[in-house]
PDB file of C-alpha atoms in Angstrom:
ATOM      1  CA  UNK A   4     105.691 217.779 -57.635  1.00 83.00           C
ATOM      2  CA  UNK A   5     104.915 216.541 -60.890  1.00 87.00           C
ATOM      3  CA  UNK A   6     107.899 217.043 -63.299  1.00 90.00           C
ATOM      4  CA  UNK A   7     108.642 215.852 -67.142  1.00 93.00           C
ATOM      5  CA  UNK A   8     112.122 216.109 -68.421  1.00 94.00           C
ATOM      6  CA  UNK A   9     113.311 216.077 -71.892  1.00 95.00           C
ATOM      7  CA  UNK A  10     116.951 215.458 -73.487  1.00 96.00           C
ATOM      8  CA  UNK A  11     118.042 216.975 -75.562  1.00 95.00           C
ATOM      9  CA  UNK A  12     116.962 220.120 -75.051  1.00 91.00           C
ATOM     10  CA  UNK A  13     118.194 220.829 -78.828  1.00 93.00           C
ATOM     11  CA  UNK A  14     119.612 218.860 -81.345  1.00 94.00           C
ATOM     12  CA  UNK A  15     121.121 219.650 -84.965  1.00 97.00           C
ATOM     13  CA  UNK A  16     121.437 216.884 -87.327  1.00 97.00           C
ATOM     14  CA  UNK A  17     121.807 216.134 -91.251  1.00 97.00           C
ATOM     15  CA  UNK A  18     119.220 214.663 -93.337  1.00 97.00           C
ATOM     16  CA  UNK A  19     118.656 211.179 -93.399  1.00 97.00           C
ATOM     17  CA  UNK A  20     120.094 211.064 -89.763  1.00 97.00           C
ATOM     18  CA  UNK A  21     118.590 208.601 -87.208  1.00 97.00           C
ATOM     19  CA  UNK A  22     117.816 210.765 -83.939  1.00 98.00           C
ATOM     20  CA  UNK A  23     116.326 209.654 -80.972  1.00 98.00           C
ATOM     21  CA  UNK A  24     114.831 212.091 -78.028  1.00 98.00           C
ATOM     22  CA  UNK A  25     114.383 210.991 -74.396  1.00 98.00           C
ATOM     23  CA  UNK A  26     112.077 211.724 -71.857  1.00 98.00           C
ATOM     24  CA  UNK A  27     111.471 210.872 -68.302  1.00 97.00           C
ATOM     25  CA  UNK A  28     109.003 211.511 -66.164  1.00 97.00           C
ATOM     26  CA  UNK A  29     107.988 211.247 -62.413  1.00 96.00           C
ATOM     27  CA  UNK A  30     104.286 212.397 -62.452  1.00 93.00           C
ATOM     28  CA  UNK A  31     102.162 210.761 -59.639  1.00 91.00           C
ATOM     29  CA  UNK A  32      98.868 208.696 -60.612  1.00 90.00           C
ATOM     30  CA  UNK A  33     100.761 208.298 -64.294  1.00 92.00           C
ATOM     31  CA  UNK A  34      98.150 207.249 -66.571  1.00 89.00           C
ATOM     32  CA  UNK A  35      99.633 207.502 -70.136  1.00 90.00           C
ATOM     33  CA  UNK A  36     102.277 209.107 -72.186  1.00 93.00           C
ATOM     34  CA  UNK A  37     101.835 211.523 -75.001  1.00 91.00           C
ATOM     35  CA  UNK A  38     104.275 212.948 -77.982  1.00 94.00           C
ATOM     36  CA  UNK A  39     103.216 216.222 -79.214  1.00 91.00           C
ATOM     37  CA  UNK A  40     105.356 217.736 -82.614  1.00 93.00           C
ATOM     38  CA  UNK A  41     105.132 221.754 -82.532  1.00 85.00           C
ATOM     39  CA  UNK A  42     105.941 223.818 -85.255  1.00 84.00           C
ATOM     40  CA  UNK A  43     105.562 227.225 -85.018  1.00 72.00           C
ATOM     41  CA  UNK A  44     102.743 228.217 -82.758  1.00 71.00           C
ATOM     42  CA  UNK A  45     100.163 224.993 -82.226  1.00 77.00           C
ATOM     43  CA  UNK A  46     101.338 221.209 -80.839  1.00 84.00           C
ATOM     44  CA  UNK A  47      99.942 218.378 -83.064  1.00 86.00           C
ATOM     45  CA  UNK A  48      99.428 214.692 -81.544  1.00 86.00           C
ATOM     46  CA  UNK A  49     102.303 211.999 -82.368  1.00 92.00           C
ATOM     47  CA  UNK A  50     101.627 209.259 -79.900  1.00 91.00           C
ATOM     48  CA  UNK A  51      99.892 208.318 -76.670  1.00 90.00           C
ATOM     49  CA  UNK A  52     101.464 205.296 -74.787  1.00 93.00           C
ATOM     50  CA  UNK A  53      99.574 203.212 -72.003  1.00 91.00           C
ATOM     51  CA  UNK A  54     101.558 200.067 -71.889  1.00 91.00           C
ATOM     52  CA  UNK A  55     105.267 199.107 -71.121  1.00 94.00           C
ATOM     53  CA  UNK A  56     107.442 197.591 -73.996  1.00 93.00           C
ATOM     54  CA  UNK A  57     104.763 198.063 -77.077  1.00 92.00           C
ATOM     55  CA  UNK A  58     106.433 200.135 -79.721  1.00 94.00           C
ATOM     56  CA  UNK A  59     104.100 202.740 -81.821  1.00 94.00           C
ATOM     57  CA  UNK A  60     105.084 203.629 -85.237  1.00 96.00           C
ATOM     58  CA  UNK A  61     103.947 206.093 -87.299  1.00 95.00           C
ATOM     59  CA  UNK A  62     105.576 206.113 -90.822  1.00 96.00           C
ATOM     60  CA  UNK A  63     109.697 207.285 -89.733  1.00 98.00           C
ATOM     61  CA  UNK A  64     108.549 208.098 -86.291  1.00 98.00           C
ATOM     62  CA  UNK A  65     108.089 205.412 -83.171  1.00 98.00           C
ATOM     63  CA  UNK A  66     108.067 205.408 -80.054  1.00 97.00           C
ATOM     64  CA  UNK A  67     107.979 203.005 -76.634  1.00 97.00           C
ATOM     65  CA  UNK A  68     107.173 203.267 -73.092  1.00 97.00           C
ATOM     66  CA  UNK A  69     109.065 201.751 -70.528  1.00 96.00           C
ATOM     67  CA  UNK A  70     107.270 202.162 -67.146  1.00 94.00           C
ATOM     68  CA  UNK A  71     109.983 200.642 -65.109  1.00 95.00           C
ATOM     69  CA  UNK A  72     112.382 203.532 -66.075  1.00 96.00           C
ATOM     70  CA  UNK A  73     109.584 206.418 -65.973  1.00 97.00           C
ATOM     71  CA  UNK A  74     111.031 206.509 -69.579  1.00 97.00           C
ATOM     72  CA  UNK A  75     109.832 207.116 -73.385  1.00 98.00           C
ATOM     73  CA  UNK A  76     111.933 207.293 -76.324  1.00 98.00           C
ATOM     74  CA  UNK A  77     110.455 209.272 -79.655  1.00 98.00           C
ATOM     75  CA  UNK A  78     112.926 207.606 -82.683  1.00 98.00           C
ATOM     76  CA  UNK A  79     112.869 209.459 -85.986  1.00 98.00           C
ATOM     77  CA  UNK A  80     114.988 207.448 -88.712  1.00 98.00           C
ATOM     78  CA  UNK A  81     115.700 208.966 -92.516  1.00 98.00           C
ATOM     79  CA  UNK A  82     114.949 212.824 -90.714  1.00 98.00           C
ATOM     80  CA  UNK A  83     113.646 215.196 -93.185  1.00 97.00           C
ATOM     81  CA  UNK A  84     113.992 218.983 -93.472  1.00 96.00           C
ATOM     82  CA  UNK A  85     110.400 218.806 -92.544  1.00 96.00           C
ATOM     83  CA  UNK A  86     110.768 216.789 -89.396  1.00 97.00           C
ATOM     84  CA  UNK A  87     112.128 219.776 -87.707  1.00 96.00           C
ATOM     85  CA  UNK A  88     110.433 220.895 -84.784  1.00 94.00           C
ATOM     86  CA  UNK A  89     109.325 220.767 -81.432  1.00 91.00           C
ATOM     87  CA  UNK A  90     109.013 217.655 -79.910  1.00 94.00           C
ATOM     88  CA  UNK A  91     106.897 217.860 -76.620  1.00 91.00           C
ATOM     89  CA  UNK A  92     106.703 214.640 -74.253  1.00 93.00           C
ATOM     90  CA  UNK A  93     103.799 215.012 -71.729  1.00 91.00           C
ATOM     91  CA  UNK A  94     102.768 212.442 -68.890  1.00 90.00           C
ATOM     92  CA  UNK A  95      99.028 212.304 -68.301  1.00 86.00           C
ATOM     93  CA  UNK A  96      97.609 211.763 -64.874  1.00 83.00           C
ATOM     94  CA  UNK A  97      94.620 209.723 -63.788  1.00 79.00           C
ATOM     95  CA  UNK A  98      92.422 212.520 -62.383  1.00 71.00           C
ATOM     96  CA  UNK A  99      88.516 213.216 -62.771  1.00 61.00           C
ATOM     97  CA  UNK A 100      90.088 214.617 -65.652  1.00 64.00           C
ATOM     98  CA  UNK A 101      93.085 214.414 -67.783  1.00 66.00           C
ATOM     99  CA  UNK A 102      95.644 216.633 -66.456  1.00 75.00           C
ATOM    100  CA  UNK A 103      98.806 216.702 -68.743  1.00 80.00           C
ATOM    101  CA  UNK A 104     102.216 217.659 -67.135  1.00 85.00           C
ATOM    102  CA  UNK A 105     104.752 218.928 -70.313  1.00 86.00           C
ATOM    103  CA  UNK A 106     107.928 218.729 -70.399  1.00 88.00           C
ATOM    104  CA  UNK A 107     109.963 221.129 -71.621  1.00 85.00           C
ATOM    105  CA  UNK A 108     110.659 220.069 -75.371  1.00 89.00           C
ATOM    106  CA  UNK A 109     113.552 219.127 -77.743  1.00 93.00           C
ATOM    107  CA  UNK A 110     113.982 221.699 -79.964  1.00 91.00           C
ATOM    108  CA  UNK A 111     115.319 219.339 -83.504  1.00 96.00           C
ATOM    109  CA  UNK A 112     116.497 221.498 -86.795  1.00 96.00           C
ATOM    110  CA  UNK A 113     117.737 218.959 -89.666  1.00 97.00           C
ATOM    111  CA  UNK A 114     119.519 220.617 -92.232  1.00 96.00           C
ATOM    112  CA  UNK A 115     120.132 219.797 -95.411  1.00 94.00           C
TER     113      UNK A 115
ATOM    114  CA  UNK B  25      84.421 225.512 -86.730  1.00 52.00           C
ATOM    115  CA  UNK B  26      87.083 223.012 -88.029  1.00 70.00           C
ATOM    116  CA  UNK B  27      89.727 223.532 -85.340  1.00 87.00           C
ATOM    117  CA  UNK B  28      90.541 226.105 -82.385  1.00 92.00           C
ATOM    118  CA  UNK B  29      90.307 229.740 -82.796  1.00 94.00           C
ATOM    119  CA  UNK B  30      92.270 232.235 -80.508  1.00 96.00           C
ATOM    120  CA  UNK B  31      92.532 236.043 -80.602  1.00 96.00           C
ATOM    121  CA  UNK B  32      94.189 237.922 -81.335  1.00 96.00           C
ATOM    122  CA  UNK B  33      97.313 235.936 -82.639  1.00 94.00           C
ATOM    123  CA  UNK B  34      99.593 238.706 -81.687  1.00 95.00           C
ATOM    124  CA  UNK B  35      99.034 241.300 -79.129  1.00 97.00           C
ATOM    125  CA  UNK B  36     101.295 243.877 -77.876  1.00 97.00           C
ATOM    126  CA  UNK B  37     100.475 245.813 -74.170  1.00 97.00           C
ATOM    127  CA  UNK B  38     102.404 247.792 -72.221  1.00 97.00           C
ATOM    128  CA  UNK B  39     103.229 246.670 -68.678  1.00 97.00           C
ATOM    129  CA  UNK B  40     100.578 247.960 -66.441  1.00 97.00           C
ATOM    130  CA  UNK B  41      97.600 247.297 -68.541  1.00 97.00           C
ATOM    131  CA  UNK B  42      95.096 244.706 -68.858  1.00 98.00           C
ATOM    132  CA  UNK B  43      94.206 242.247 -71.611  1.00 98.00           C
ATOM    133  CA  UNK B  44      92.120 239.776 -72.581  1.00 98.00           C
ATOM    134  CA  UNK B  45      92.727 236.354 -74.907  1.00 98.00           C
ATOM    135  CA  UNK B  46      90.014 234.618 -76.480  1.00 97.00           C
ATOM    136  CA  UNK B  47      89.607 230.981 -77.189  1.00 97.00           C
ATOM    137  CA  UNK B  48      86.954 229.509 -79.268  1.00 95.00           C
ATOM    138  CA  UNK B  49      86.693 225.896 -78.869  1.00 93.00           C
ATOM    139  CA  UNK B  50      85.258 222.615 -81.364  1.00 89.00           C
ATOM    140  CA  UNK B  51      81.453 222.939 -81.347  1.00 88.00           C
ATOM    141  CA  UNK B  52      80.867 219.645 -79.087  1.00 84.00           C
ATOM    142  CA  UNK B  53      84.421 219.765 -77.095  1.00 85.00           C
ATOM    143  CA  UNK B  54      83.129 219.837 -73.450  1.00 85.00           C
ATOM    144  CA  UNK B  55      86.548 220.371 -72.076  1.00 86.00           C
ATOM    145  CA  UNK B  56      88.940 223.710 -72.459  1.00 91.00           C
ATOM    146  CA  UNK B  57      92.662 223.999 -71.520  1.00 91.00           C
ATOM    147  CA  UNK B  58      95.001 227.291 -71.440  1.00 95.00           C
ATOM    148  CA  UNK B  59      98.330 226.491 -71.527  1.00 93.00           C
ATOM    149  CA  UNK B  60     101.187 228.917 -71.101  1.00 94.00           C
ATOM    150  CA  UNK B  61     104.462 228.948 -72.886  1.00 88.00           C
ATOM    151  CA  UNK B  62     107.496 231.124 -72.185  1.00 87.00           C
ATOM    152  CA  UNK B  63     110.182 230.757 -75.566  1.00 80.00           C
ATOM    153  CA  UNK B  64     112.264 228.191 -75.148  1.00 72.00           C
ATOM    154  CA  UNK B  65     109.687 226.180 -72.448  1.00 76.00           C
ATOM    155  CA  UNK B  66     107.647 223.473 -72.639  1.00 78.00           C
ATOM    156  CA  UNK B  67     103.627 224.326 -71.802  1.00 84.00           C
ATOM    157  CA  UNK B  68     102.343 225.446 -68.660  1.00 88.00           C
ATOM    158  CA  UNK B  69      99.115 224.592 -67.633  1.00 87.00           C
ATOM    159  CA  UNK B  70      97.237 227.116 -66.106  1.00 93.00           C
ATOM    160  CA  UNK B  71      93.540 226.347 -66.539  1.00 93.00           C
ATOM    161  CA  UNK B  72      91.006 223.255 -67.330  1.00 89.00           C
ATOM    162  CA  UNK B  73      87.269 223.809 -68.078  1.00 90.00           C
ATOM    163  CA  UNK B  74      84.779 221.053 -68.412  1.00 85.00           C
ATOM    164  CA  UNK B  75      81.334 221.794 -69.286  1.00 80.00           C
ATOM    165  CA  UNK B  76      79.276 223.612 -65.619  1.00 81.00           C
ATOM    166  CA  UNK B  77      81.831 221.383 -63.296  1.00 83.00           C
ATOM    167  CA  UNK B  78      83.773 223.931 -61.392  1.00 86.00           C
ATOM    168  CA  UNK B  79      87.124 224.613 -63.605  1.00 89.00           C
ATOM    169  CA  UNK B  80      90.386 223.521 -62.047  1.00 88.00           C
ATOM    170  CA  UNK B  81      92.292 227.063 -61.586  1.00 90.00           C
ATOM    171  CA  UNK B  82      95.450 225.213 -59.671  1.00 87.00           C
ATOM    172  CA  UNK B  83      97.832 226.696 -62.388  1.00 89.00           C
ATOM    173  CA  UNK B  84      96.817 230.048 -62.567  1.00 93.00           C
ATOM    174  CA  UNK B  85     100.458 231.653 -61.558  1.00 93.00           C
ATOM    175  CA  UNK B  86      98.708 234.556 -59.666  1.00 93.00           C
ATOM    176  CA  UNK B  87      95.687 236.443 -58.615  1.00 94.00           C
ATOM    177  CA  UNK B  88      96.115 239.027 -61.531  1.00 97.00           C
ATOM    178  CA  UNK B  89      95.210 235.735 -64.094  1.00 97.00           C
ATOM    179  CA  UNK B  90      91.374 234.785 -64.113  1.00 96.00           C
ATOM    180  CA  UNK B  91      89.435 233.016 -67.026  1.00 96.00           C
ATOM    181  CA  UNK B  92      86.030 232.639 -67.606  1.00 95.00           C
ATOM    182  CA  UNK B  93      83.992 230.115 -69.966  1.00 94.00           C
ATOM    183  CA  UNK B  94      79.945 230.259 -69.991  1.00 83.00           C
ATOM    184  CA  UNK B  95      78.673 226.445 -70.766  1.00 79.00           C
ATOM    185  CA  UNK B  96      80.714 225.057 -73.729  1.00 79.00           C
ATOM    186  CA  UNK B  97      81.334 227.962 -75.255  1.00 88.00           C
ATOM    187  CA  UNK B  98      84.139 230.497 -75.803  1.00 94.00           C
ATOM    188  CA  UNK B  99      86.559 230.818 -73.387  1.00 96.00           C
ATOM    189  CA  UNK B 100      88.325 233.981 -72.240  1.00 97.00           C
ATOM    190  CA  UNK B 101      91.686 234.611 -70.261  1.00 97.00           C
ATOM    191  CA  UNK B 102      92.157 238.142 -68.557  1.00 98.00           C
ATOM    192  CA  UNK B 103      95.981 238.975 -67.366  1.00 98.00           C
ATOM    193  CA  UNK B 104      95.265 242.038 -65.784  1.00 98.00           C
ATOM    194  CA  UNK B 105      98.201 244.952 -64.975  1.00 97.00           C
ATOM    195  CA  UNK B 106     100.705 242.887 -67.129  1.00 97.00           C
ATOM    196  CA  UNK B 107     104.468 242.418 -66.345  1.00 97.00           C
ATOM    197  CA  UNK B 108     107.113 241.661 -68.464  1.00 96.00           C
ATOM    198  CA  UNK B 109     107.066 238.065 -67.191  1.00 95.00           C
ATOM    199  CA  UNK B 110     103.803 237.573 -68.334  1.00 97.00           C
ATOM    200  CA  UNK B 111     105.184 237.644 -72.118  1.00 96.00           C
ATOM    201  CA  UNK B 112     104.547 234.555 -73.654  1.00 95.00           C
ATOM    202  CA  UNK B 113     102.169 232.970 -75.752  1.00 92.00           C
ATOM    203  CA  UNK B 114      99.145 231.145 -74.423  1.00 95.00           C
ATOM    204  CA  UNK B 115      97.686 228.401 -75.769  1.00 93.00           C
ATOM    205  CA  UNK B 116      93.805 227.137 -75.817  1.00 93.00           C
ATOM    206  CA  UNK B 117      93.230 223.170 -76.145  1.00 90.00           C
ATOM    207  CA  UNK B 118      89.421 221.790 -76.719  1.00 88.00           C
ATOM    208  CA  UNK B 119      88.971 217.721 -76.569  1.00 81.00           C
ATOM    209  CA  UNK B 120      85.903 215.664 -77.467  1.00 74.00           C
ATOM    210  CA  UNK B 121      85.516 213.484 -74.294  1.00 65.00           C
ATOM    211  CA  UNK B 122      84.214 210.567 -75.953  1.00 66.00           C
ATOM    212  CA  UNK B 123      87.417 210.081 -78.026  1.00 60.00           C
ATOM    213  CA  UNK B 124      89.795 211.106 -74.876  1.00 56.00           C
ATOM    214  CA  UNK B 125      93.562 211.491 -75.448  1.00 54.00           C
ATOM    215  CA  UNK B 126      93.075 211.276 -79.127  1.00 56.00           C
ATOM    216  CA  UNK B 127      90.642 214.169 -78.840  1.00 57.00           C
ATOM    217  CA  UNK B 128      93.195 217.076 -78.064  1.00 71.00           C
ATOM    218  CA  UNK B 129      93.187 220.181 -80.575  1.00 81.00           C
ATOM    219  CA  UNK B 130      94.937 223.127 -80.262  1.00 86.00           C
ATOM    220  CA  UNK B 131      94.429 226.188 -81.197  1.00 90.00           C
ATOM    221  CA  UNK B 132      97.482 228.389 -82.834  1.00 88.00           C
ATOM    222  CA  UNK B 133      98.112 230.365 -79.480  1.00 92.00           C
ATOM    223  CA  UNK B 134      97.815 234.350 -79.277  1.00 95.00           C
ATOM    224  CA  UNK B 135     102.064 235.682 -78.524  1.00 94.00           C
ATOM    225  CA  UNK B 136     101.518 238.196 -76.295  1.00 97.00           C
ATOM    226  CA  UNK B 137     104.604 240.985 -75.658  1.00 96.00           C
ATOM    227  CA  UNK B 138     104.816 242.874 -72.600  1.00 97.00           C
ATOM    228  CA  UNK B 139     106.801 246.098 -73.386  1.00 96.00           C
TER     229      UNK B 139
END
């Protein structure tokens, strides 16, 4: 069965912290890898990741794949107040369609 | 409209009775997701939709869930004779297919509360 897991499941940190969330995944006909950041109600799109080793970056955030590990990392240097959130990992599968497996989240609160 | 509607946002039922959620996708998005999450959970899919193909109902947790879309348009999820377990809030994705993964939007989710 298809299963994403995420660690932590909840983190606390200070401003300005570096944090980094995990997730592996074992999902059969793996296409690609997706970040999702939810706050309050509706998931927004972070990242999608197709290849091994190429980092994304998106102002503080980045992440990488590594395909050999069934792994991802999402890395969020110089956190903000506003960075907390949600953070879904998802694996999409190569079907006639995309069919995305979530994982379960890391729930991240940064306080001042 | 500029991004995913669902209704209601917040809907309250007593255990027994039936409801219905509504999603209205992106003019143009072709394909229609309902997701499912429980507090503290990560989502559950329960139902894909892509244009007249036959939708992909493998997540549907159980003969009292059933969901209906006509062409492209609105989408509709029926729970019907609620249980308590059934309290969580459900959320509708639309994507453009010709911009794939990039293309997922999703709408604000309608909380429902079994009581």
């Amino acid at each position: 069965e298809d299963k994403v897991v995420q660690s932590p499941l909840s983190l606390v940190v200070h401003e300005g912290d570096t944090v980094t969330l995990n997730c592996s995944y074992e999902v059969t006909n793996f296409r690609s890898l997706l970040w999702y950041k939810q706050e309050k109600k509706a998931p927004t799109f972070l990242f999608m990741l197709t290849s091994s080793g190429i980092e994304k970056k998106s102002g503080r955030l980045s992440s990488i794949l590594d395909k050999k590990e069934l792994s991802s990392i999402l890395n969020i240097t110089a956190t903000q107040t506003g960075d907390s959130a949600i953070y879904l990992c998802a694996g999409l599968k190569k079907t006639s369609y995309d069919k995305v497996i979530f994982g379960p989240g890391t729930s991240l609160s940064v306080i001042p | 409209g500029a991004g995913v509607s669902q209704s209601p946002s917040n809907k309250v039922t007593e255990k027994g009775k039936d409801v219905e959620l509504r999603c209205d996708p992106i003019s143009g998005h072709t394909a229609l997701y309902w997701y499912r999450q429980r507090l503290g959970q990560g989502l559950e899919f329960l139902i894909y939709f892509q244009g007249n193909s036959a939708p992909d109902k493998s997540g549907l947790p159980s003969d009292r869930f059933s969901a209906e879309r006509t062409g492209e348009s609105v989408s509709t999820l029926t729970i019907q004779r609620t249980q308590q377990e059934d309290s969580a809030v459900y959320l509708c994705a639309s994507r453009d297919p010709t911009f794939m993964y990039y293309g997922y939007t999703f709408g604000s989710g309608t909380r429902l509360t079994v009581v």
